[in-house]
CSV table of N, CA and C in Angstrom, one decimal:
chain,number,residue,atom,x,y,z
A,14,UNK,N,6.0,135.8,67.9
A,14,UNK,CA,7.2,135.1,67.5
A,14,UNK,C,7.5,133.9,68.4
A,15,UNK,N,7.5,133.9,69.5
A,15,UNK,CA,7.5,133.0,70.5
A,15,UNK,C,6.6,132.0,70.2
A,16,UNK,N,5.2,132.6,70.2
A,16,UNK,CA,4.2,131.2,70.0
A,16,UNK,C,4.4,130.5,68.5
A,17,UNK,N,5.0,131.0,67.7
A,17,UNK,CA,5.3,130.4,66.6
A,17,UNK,C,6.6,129.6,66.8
A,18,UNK,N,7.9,129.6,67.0
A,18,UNK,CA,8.7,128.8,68.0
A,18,UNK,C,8.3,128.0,68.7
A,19,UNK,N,7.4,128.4,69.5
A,19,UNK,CA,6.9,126.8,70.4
A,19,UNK,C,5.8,126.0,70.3
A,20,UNK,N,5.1,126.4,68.8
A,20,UNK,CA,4.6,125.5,67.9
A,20,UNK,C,5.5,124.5,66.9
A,21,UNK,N,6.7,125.3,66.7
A,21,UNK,CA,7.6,124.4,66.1
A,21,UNK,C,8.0,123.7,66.5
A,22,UNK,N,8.5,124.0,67.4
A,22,UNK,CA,9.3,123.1,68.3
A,22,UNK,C,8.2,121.6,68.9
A,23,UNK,N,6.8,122.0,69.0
A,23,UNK,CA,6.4,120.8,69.5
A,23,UNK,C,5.8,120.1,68.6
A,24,UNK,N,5.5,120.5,67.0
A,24,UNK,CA,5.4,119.5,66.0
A,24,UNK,C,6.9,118.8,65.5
A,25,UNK,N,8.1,119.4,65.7
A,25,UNK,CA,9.1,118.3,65.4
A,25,UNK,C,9.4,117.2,66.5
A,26,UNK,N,9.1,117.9,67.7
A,26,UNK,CA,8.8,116.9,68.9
A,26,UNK,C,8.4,115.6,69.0
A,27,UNK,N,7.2,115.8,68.4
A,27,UNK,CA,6.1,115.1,67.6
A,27,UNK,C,6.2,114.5,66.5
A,28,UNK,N,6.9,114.8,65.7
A,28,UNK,CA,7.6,114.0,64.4
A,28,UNK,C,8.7,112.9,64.9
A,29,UNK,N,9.3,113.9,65.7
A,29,UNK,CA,10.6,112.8,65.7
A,29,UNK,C,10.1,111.9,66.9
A,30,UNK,N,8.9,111.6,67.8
A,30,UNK,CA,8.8,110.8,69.2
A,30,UNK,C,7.9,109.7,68.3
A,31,UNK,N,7.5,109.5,66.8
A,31,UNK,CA,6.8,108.5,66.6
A,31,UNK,C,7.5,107.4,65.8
A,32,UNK,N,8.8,108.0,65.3
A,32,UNK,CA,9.2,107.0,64.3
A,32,UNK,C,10.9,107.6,64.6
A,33,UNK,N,12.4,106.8,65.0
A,33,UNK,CA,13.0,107.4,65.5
A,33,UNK,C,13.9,105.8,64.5
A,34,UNK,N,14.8,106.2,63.5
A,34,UNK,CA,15.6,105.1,63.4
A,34,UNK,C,16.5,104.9,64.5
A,35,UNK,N,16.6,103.3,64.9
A,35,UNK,CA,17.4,103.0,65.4
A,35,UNK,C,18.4,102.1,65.3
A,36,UNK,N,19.5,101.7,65.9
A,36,UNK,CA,20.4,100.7,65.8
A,36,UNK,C,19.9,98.7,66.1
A,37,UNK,N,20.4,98.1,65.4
A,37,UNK,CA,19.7,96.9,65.3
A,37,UNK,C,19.9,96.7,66.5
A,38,UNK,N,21.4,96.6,67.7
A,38,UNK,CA,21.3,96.0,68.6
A,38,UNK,C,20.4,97.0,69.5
A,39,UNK,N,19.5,97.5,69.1
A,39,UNK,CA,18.4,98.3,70.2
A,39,UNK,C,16.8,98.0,70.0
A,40,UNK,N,17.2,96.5,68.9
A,40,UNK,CA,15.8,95.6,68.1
A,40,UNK,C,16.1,95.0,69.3
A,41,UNK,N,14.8,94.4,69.9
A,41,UNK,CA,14.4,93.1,70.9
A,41,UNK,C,15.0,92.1,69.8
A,42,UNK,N,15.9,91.4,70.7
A,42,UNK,CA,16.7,90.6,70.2
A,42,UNK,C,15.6,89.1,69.5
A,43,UNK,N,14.5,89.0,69.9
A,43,UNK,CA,13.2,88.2,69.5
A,43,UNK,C,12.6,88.7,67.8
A,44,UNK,N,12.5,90.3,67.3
A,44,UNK,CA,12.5,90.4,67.1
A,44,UNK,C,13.1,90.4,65.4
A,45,UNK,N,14.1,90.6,65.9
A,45,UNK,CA,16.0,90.4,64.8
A,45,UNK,C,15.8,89.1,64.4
A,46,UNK,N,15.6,88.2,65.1
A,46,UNK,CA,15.7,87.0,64.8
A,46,UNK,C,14.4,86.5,64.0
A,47,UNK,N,13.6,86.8,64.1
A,47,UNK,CA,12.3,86.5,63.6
A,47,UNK,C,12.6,86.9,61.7
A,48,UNK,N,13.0,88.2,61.9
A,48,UNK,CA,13.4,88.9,61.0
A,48,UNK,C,13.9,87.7,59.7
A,49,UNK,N,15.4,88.1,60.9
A,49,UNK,CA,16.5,87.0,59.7
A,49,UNK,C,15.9,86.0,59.3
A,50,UNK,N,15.1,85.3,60.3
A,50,UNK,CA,14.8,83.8,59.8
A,50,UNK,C,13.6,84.1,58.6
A,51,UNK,N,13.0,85.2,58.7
A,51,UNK,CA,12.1,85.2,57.1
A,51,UNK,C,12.9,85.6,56.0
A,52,UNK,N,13.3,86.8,56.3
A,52,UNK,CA,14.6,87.1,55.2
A,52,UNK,C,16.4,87.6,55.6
A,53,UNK,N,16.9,86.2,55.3
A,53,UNK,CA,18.3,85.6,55.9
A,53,UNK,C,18.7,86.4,54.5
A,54,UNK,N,18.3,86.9,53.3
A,54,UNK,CA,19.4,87.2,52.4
A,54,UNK,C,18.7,89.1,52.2
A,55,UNK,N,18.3,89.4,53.3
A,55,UNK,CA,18.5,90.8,53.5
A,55,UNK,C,20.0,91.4,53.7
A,56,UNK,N,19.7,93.1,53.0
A,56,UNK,CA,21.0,93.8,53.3
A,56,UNK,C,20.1,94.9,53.6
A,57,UNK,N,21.1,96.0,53.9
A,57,UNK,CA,20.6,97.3,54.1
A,57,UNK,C,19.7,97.5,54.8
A,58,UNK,N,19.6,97.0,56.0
A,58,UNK,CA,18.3,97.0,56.7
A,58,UNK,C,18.6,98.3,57.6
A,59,UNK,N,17.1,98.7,57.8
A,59,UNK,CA,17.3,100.3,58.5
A,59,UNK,C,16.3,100.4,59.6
A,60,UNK,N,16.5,99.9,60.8
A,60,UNK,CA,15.2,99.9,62.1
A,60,UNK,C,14.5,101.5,62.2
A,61,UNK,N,13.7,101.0,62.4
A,61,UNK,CA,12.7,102.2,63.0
A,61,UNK,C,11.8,101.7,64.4
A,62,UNK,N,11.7,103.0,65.4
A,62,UNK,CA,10.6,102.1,66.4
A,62,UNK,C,9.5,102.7,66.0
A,63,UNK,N,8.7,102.9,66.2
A,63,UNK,CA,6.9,103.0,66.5
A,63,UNK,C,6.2,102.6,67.6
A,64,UNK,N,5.7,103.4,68.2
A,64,UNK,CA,4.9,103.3,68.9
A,64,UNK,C,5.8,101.6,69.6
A,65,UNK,N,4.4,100.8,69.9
A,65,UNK,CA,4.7,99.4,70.0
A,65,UNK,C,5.3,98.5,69.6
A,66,UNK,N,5.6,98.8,68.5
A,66,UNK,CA,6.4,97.9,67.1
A,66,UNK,C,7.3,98.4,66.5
A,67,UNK,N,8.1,97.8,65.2
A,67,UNK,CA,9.2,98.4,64.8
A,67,UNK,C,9.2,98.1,63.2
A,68,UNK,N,9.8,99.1,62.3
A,68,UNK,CA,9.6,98.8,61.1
A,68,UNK,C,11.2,98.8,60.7
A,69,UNK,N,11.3,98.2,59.4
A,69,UNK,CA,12.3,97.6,58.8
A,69,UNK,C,12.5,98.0,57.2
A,70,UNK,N,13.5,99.1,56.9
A,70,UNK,CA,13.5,99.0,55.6
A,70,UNK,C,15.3,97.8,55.3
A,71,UNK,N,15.1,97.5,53.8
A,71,UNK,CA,15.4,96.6,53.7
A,71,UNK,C,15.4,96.2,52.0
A,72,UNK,N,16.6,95.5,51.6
A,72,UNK,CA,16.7,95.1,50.2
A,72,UNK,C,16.9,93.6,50.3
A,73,UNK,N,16.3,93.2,49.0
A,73,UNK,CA,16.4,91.5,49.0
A,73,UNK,C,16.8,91.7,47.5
A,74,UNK,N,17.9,91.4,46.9
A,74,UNK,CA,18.6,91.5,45.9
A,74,UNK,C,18.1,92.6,45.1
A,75,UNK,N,18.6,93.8,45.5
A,75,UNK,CA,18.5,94.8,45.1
A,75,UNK,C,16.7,95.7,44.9
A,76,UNK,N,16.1,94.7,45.6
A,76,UNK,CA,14.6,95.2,45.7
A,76,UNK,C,14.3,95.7,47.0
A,77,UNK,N,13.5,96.7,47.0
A,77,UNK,CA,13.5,97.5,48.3
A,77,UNK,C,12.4,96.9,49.1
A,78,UNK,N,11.9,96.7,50.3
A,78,UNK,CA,11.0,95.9,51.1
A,78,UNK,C,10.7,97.1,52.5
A,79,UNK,N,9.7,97.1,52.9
A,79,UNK,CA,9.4,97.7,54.1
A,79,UNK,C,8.8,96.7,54.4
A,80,UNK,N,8.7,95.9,56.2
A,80,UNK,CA,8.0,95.7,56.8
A,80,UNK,C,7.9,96.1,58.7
A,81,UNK,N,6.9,95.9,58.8
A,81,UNK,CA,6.1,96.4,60.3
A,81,UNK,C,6.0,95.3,60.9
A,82,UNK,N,6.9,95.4,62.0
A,82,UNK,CA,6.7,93.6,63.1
A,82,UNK,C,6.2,93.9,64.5
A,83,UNK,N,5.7,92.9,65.0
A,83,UNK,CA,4.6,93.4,66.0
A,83,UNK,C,6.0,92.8,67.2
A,84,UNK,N,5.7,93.5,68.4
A,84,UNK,CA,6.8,92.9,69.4
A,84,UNK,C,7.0,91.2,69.4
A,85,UNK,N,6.1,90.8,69.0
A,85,UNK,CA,6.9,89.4,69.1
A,85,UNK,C,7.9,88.9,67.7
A,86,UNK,N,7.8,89.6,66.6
A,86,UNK,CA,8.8,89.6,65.2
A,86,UNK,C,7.5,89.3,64.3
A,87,UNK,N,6.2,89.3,64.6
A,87,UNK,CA,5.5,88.6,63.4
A,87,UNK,C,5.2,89.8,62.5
A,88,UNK,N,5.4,89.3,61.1
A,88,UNK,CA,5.7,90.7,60.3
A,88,UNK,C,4.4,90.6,60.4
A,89,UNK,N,3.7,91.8,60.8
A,89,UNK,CA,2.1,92.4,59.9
A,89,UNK,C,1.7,93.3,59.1
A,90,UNK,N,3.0,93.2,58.5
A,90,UNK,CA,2.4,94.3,57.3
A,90,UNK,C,4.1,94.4,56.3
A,91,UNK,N,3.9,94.0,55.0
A,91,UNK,CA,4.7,93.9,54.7
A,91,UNK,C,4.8,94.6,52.8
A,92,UNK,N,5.7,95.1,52.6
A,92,UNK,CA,5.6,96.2,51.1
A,92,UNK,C,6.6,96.0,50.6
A,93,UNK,N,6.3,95.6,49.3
A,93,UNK,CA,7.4,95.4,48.4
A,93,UNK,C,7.5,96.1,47.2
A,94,UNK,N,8.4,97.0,46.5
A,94,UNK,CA,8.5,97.2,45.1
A,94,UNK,C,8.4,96.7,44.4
A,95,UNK,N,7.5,96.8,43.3
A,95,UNK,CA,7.6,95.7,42.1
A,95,UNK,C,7.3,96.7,40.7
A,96,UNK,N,7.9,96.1,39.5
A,96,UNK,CA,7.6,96.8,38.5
A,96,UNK,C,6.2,96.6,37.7
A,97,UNK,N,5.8,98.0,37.2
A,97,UNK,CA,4.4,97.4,36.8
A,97,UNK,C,3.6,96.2,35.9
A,98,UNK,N,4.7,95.8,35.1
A,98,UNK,CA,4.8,94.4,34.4
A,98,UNK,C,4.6,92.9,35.3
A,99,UNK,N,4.8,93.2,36.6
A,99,UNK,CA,4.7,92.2,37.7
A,99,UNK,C,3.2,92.3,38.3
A,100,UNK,N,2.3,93.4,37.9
A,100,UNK,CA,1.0,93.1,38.3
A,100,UNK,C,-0.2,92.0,37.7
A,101,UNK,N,-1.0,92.0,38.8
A,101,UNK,CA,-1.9,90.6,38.3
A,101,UNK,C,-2.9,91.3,37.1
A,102,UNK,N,-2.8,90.5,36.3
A,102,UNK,CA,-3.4,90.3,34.7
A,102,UNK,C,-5.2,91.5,35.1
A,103,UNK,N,-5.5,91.3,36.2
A,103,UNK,CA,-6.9,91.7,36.6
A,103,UNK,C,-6.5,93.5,36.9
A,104,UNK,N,-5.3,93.3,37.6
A,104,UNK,CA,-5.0,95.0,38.1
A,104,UNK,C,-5.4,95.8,36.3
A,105,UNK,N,-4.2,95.0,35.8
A,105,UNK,CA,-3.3,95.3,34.3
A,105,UNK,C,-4.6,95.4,34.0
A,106,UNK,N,-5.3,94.7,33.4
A,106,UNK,CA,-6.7,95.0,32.5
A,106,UNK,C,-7.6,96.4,32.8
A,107,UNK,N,-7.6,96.4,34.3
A,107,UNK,CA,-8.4,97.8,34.9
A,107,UNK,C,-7.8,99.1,34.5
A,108,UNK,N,-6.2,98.9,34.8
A,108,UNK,CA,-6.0,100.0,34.3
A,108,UNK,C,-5.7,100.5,33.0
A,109,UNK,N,-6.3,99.6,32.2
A,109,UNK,CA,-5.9,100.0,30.6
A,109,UNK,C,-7.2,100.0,30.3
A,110,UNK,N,-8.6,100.0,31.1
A,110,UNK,CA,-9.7,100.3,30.6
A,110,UNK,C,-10.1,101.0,31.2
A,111,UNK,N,-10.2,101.6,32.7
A,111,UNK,CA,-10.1,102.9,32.8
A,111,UNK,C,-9.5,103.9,33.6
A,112,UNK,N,-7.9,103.6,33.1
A,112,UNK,CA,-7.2,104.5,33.1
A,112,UNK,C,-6.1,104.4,32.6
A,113,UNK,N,-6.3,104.7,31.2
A,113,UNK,CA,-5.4,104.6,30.2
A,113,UNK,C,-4.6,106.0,30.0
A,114,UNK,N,-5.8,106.9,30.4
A,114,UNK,CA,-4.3,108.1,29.9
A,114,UNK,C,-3.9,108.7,31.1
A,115,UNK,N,-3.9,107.7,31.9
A,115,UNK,CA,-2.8,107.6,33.1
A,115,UNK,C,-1.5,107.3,33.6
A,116,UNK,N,-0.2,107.7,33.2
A,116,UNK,CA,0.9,107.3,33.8
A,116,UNK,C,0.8,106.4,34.9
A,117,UNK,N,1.1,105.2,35.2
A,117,UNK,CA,1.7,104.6,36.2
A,117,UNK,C,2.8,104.8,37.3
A,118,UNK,N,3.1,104.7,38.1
A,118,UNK,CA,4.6,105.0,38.6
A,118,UNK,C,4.6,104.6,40.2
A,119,UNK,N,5.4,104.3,40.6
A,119,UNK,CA,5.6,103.7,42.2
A,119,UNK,C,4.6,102.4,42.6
A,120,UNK,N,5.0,101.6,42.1
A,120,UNK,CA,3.7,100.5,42.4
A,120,UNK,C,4.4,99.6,43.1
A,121,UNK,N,3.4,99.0,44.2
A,121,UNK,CA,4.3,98.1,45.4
A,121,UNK,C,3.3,97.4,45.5
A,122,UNK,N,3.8,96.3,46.1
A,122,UNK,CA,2.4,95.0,46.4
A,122,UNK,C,2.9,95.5,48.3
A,123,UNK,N,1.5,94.8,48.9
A,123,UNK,CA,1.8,95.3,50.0
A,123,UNK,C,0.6,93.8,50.7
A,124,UNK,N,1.3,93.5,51.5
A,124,UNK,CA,0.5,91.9,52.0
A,124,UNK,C,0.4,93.0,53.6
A,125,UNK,N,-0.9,92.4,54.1
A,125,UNK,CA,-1.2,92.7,55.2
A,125,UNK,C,-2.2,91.8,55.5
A,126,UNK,N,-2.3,90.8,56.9
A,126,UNK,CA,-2.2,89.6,57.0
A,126,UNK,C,-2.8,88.8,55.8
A,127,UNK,N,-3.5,88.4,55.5
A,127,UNK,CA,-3.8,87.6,54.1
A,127,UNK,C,-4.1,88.4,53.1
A,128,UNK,N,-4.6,89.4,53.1
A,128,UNK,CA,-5.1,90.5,52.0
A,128,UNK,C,-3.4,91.0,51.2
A,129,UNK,N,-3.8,91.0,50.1
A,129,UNK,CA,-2.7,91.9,49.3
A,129,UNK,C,-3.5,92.6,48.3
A,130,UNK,N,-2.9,93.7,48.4
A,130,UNK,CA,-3.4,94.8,47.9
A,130,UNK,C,-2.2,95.4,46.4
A,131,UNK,N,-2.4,96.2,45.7
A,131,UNK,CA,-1.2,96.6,44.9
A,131,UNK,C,-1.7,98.8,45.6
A,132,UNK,N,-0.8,98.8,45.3
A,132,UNK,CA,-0.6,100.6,45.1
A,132,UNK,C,0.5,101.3,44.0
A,133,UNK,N,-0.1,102.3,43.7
A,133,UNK,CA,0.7,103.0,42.8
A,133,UNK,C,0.3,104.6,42.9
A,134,UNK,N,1.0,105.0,41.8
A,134,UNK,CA,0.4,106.8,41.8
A,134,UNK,C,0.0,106.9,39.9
A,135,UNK,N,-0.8,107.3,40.0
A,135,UNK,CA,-1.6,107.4,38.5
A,135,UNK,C,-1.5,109.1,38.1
A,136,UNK,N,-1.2,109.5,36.9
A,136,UNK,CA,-0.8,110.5,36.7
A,136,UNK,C,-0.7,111.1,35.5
A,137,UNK,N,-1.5,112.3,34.9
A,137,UNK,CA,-1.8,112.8,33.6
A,137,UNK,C,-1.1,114.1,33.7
A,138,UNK,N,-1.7,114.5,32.7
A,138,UNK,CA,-1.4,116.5,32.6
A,138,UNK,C,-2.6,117.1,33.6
A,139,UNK,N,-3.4,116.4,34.0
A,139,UNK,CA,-4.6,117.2,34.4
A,139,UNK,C,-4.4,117.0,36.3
A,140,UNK,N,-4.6,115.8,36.5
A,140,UNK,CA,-4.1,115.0,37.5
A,140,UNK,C,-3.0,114.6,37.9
A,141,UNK,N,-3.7,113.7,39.7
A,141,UNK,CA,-2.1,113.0,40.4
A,141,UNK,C,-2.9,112.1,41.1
A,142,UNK,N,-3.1,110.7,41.4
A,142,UNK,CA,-4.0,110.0,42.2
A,142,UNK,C,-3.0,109.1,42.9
A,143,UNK,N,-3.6,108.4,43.8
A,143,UNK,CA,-2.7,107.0,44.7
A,143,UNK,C,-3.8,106.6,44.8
A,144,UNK,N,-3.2,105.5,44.2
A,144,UNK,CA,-4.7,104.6,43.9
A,144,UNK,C,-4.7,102.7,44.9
A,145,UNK,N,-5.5,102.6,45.2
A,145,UNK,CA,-5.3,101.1,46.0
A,145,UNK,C,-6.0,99.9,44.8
A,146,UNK,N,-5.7,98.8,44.7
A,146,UNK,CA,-6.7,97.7,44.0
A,146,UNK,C,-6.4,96.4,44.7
A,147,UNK,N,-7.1,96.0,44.5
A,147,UNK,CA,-7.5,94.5,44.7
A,147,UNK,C,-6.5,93.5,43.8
A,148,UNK,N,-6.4,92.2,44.1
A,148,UNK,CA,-5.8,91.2,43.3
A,148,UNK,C,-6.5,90.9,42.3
A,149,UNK,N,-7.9,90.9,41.9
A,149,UNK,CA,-8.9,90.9,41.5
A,149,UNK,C,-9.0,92.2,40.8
A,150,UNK,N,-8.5,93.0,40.8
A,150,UNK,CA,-8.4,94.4,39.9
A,150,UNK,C,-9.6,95.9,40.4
A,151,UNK,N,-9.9,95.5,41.6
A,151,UNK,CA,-10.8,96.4,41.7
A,151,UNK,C,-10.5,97.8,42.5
A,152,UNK,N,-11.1,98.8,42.7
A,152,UNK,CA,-10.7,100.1,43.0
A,152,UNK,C,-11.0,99.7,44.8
A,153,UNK,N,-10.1,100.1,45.5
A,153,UNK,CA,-9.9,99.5,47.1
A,153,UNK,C,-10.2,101.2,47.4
A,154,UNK,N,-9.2,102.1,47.0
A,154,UNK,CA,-9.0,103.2,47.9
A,154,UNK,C,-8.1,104.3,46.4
A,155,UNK,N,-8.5,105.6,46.8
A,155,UNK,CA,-7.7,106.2,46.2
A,155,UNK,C,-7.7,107.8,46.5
A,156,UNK,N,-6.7,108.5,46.5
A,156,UNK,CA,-6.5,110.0,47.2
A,156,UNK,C,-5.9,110.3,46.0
A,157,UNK,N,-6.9,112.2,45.9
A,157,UNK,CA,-6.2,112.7,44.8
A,157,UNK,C,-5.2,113.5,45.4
A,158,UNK,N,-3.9,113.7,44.6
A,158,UNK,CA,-2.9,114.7,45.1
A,158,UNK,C,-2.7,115.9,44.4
A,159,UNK,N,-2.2,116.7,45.1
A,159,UNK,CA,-1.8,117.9,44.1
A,159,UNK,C,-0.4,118.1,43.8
A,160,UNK,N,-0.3,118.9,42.9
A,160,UNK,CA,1.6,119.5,42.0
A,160,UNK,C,2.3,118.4,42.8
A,161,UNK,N,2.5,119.1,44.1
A,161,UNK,CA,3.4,118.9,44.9
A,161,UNK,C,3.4,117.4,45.5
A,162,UNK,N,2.0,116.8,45.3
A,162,UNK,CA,2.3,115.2,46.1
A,162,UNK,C,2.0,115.3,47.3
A,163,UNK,N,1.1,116.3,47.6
A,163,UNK,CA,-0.3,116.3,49.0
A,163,UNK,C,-1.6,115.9,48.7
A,164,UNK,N,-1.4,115.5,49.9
A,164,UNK,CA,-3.3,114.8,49.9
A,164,UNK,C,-4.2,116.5,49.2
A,165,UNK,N,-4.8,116.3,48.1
A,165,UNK,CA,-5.6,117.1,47.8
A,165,UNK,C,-7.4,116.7,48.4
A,166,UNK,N,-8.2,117.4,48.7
A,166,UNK,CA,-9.7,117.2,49.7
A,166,UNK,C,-10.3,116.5,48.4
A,167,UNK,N,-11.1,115.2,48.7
A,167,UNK,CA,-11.7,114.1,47.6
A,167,UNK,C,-13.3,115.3,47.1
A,168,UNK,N,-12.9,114.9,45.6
A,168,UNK,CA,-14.4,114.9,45.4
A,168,UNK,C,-15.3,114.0,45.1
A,169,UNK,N,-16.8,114.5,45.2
A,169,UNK,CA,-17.8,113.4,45.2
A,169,UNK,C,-17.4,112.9,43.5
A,170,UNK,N,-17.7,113.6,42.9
A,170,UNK,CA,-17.2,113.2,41.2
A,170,UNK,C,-16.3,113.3,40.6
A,171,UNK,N,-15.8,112.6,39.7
A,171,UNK,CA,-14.6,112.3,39.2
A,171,UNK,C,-14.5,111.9,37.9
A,172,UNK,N,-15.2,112.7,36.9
A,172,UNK,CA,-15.2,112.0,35.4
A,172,UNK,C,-14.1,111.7,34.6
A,173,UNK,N,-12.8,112.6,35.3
A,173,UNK,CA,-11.5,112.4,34.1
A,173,UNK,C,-11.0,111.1,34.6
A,174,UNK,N,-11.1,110.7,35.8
A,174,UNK,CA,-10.5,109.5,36.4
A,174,UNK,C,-11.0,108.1,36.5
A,175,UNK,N,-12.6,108.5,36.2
A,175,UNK,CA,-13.4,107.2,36.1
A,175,UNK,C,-14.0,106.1,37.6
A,176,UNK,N,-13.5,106.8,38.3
A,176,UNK,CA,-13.6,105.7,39.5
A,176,UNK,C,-14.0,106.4,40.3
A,177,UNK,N,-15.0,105.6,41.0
A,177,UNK,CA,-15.7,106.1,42.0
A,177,UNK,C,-15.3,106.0,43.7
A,178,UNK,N,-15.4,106.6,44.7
A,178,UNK,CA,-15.1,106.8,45.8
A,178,UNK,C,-15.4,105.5,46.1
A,179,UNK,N,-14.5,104.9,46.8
A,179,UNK,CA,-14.7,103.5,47.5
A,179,UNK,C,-14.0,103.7,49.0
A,180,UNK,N,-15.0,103.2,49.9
A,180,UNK,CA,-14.7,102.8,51.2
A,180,UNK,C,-13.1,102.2,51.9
């Protein structure tokens, strides 16, 4: 009982010592300002620290935004909600050729320094995937999940889903 207690205790430890929201005036004031001056018509902004850097959730007229700024404010990593009608014509085509009897759902564009990538979750009666693509419509990355929306262990084949394991 004990060692089970003080296993717990040092994975929430551990959860809460990596990502801890904070209050804006405990943002490096370099930071904040970097911030505003990219997006001056944010609300709802919500700090987090990390490690070295700090992340930012955040709305821009009602759309939800995460981004990751490095100590000096330069965002490097930035995620946006978008609906799936907002994807590039190359995504849209791939997925209606192979993966059509796929639900769509949670799809965000996500810029990380010049590369933009889209993400979503792909989803049947049989399946649950998170899938990565390219602007260009190609398969980047993709984890199958189970019921619940856990990393399920990849297999080498994949015939209901069509796509093959990419790097």
């Amino acid at each position: 009982m004990k060692t089970t207690l003080f296993i717990t205790g040092m994975l929430l430890s551990v959860v809460t010592s990596f990502a801890q929201e904070i209050p804006e005036a405990q943002v490096p004031a370099s930071v904040v300002a970097a911030f505003k001056k990219d997006f001056p018509q944010a609300t709802e902004t919500k700090w987090e620290k990390k490690a070295d850097a700090h992340s930012v959730k955040f709305k821009v007229n009602g759309v939800e935004h995460k981004g990751w700024l490095d100590s000096n404010g330069k965002m490097v990593k930035h995620k946006v909600d978008i609906k799936e009608s907002e994807l590039p014509a190359a995504v849209t085509t791939t997925l209606k050729k192979e993966y059509s009897n796929f639900k769509v759902s949670g799809v965000y564009k996500m810029l990380e320094g010049n590369v933009t990538t889209y993400e979503m979750d792909l989803k049947n009666d049989q399946e649950k995937w998170e899938a990565v693509f390219a602007e260009d419509g190609k398969l980047v990355k993709k984890k199958q999940k189970d019921k619940s929306g856990k990393d399920k262990p990849a297999k080498d084949k994949d015939k209901s889903a069509k796509a093959k394991k990419v790097s």
